[in-house]
Short mmCIF file of C-alpha atoms and ligand atoms in Angstrom, two decimals:
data_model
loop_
_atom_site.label_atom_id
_atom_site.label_comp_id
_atom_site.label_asym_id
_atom_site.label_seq_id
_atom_site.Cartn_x
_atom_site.Cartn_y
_atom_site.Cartn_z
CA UNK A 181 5.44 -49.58 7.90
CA UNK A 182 2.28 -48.18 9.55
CA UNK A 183 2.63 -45.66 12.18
CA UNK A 184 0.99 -48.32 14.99
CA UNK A 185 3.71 -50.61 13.63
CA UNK A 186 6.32 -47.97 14.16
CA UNK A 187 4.87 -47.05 17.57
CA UNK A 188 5.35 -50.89 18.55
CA UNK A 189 8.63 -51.07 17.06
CA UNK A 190 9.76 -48.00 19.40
CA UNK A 191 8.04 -49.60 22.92
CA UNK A 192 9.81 -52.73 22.30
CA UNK A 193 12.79 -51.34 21.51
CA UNK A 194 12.53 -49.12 24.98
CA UNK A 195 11.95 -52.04 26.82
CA UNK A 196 14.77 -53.92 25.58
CA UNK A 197 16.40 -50.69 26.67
CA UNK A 198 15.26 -50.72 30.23
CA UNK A 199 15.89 -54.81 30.40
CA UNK A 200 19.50 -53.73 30.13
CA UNK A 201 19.85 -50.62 32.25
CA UNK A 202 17.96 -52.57 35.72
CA UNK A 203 20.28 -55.95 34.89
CA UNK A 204 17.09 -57.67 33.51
CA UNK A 205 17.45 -60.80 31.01
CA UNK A 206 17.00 -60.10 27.45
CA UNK A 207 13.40 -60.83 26.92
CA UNK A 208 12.68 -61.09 30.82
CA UNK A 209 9.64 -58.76 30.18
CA UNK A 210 6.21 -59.50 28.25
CA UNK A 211 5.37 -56.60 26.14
CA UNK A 212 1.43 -57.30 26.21
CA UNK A 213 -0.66 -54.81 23.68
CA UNK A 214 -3.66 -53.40 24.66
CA UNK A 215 -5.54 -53.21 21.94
CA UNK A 216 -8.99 -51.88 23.81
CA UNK A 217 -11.36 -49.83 21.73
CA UNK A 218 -9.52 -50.46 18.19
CA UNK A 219 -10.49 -52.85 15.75
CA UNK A 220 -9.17 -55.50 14.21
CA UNK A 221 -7.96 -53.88 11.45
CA UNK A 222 -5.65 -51.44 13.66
CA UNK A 223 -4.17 -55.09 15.90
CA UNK A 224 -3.47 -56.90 12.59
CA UNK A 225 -0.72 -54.95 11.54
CA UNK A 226 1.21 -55.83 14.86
CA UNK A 227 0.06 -59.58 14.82
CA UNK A 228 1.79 -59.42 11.25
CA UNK A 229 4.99 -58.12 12.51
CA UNK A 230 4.95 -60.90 14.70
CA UNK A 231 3.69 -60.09 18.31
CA UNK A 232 1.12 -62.39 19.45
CA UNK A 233 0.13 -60.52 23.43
CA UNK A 234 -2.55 -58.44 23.72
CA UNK A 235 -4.61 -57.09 26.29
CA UNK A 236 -8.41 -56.36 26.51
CA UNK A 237 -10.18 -54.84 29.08
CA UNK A 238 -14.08 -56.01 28.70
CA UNK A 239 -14.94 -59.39 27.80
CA UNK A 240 -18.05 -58.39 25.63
CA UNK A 241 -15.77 -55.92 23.38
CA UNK A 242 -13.34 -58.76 23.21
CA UNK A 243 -15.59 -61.24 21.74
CA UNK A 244 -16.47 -59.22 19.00
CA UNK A 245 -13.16 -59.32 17.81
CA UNK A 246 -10.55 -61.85 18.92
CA UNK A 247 -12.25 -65.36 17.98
CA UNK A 248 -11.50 -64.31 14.17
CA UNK A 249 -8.24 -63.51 14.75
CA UNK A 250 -7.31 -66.35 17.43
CA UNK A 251 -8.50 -68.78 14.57
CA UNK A 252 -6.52 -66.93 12.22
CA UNK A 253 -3.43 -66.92 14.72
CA UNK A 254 -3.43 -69.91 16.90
CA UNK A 255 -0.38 -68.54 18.55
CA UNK A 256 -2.21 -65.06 20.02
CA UNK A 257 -2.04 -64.85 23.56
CA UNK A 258 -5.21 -62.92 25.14
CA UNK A 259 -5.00 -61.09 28.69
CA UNK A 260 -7.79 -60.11 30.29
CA UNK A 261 -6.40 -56.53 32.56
CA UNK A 262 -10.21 -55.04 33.30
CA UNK A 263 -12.77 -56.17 35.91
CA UNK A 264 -14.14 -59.51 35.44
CA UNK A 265 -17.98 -59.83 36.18
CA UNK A 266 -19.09 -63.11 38.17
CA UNK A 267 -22.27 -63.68 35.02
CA UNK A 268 -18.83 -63.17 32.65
CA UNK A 269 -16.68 -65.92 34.09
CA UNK A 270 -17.78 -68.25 31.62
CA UNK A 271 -17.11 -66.23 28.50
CA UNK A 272 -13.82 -65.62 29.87
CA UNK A 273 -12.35 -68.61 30.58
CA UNK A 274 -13.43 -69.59 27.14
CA UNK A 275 -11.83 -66.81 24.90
CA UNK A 276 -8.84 -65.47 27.35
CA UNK A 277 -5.52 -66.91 28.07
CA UNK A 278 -4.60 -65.02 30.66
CA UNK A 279 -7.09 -63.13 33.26
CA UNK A 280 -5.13 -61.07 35.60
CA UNK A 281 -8.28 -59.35 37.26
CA UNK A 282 -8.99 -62.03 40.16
CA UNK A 283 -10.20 -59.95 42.93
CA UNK A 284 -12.71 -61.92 44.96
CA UNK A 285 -13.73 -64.67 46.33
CA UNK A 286 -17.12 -64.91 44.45
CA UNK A 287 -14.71 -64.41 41.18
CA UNK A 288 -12.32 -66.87 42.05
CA UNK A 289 -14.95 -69.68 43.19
CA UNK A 290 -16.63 -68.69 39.31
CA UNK A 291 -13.37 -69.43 37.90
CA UNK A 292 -12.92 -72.37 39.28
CA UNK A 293 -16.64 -73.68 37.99
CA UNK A 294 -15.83 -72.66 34.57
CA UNK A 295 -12.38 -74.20 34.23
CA UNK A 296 -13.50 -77.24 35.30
CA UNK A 297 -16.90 -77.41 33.37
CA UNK A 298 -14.36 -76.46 30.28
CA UNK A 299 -11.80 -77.99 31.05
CA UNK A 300 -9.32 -74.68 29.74
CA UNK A 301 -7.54 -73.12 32.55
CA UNK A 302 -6.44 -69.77 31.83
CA UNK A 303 -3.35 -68.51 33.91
CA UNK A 304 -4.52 -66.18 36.69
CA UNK A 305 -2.97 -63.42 38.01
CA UNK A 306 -4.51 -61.02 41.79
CA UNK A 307 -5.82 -57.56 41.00
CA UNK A 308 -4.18 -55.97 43.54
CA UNK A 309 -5.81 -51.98 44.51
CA UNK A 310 -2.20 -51.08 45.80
CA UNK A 311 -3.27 -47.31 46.55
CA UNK A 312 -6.64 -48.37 48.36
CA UNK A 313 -8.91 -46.36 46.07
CA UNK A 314 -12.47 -46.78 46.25
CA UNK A 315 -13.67 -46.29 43.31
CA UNK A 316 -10.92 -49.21 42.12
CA UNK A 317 -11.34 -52.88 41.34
CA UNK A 318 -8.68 -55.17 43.40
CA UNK A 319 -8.15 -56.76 46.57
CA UNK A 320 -6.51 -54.70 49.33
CA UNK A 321 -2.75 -55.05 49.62
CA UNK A 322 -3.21 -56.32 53.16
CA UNK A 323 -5.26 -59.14 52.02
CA UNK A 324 -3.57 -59.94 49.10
CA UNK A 325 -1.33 -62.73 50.38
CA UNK A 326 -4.10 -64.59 52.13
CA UNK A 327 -6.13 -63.82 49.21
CA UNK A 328 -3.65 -65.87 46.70
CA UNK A 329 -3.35 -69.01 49.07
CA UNK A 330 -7.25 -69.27 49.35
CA UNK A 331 -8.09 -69.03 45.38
CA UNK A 332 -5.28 -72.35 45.64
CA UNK A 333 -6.70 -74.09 49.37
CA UNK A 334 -10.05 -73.10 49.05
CA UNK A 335 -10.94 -73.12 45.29
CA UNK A 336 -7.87 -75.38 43.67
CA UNK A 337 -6.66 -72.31 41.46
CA UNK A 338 -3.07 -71.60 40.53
CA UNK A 339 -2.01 -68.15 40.83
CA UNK A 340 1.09 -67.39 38.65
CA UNK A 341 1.24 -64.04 39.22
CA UNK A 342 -0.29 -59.99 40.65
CA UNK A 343 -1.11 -56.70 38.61
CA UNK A 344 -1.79 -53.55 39.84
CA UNK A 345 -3.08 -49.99 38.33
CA UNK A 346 -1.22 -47.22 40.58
CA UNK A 347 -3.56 -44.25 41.27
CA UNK A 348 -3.49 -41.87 38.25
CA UNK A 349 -2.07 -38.72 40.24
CA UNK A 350 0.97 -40.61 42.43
CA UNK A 351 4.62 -41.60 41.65
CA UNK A 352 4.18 -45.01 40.66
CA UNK A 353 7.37 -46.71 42.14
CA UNK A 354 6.05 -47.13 45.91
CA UNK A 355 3.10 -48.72 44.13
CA UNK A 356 5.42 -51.37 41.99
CA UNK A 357 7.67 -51.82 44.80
CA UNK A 358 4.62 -53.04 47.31
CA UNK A 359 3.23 -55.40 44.40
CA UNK A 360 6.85 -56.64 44.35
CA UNK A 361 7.23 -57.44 47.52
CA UNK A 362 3.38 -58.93 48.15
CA UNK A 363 4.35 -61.21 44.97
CA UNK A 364 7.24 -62.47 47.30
CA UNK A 365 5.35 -63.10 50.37
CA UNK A 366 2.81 -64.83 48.31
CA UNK A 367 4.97 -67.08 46.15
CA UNK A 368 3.99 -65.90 43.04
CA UNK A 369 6.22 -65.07 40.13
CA UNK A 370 4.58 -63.06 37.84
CA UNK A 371 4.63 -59.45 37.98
CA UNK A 372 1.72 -57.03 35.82
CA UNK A 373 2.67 -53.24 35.88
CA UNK A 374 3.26 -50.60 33.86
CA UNK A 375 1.12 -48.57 31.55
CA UNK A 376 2.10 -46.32 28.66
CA UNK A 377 3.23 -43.43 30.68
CA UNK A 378 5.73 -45.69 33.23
CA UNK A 379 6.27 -48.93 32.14
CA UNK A 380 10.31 -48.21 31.98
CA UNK A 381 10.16 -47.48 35.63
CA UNK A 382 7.60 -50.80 36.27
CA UNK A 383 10.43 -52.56 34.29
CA UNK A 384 13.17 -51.73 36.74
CA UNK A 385 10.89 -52.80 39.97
CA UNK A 386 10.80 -56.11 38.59
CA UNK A 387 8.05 -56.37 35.86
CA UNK A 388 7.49 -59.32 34.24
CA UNK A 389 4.80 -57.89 32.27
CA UNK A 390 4.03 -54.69 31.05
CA UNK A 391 0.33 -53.26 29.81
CA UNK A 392 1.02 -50.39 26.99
CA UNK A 393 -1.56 -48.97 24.99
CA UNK A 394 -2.12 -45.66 23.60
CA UNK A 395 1.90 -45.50 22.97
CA UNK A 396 1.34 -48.26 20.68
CA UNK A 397 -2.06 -47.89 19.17
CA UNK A 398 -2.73 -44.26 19.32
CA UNK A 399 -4.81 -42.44 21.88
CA UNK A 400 -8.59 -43.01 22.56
C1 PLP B 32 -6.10 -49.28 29.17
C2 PLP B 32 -5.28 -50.04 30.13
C3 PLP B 32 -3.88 -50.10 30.00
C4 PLP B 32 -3.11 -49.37 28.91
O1 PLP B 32 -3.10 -48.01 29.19
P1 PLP B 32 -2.21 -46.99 28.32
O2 PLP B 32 -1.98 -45.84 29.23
O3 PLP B 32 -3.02 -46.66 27.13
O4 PLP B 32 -0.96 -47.70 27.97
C5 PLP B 32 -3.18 -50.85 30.91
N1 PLP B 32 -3.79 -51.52 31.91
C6 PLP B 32 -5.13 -51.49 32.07
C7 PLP B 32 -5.74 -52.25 33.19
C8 PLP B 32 -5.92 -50.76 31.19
O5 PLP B 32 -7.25 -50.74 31.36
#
């Protein structure tokens, strides 16, 4: 077994792990594998041990190598988790599954051209800049909930779920509690948080998907 495979193994076997210790179903959480910066030959390994969700943060890196391996797996699941570019929108609906970086209204109303014109509809997810940062992409958390029902009144989207990045220097848990709680108010169900470093504790505020990279594939 290769040592990325190994490293997979052990995340998946963590999160079964923390499923059990917060009273989660078995298999309640999406283990999606961010694969950003490696190349193919580093993801195949753990598409041939069977996981098929994977995470890329720029479109443009993305199509140089997942239309290969989405032909050669029909099955793989593609998430985009990094800022989505309005003159990228069309790209992305094309080659992504999921795009969890919705932020704006400019983004949204793109989105909604595309899927139509291509008639794919990837599920979409609210970026949501839970620590206010400036320098961060996201819609503030006091907007969020408005936010979600215009992308669905205004521009006819569905929003299935919200993903956040907590600021790099803070306990995380405030952060995944408040994306919990905005996912309620907004009637969404899906839940993206958790990165490498906390995705045990993002698992037992509710998770429904985690984000791990380097603890799978290595550091960058
Ligand atoms: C890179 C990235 C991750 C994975 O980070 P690791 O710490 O390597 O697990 C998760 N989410 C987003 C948005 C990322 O850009």
């Amino acid at each position: 077994m290769s040592d990325t495979v190994q490293r997979f193994s052990a995340v998946e076997a963590k999160i079964a792990a923390a499923e059990r210790e917060a009273g989660r179903e078995p298999g309640a959480v999406t283990l999606v594998a961010v694969s950003k910066t490696f190349d193919a030959a580093d993801i195949q390994p753990v598409i041939e041990a069977g996981h098929r969700v994977f995470g890329e943060n720029r479109v443009q890196e993305a199509q140089g190598k997942w239309p290969d391996l989405k032909q050669a797996f029909p099955d793989i699941e593609l998430h985009l988790i990094g800022p989505l570019q309005s003159n990228k929108a069309r790209e992305a609906v094309a080659l992504f599954d999921v795009i969890e970086t919705v932020d704006r209204e400019k983004i949204a109303a793109e989105l909604a051209r595309e899927i139509a014109r291509q008639g794919r509809a990837p599920s979409l997810y609210v970026q949501v800049n839970t620590g206010s940062e400036p320098q961060k992409a996201g819609i503030e958390p006091r907007e969020a909930v408005a936010f979600v029902a215009r992308c669905r009144d205004v521009h006819g989207l569905t929003v299935e779920g919200l993903m956040c990045i907590p600021p790099a220097d803070e306990n995380p848990g405030p952060h995944f509690a408040l994306l919990e709680k905005l996912a309620r108010e907004a009637g969404v169900e899906k839940l993206s948080m958790g990165m490498s470093g906390d995705y045990e504790s993002a698992i037992a505020f509710g998770a429904t998907s985690v984000r791990v990279g380097s603890a799978i594939f290595g550091s960058r």
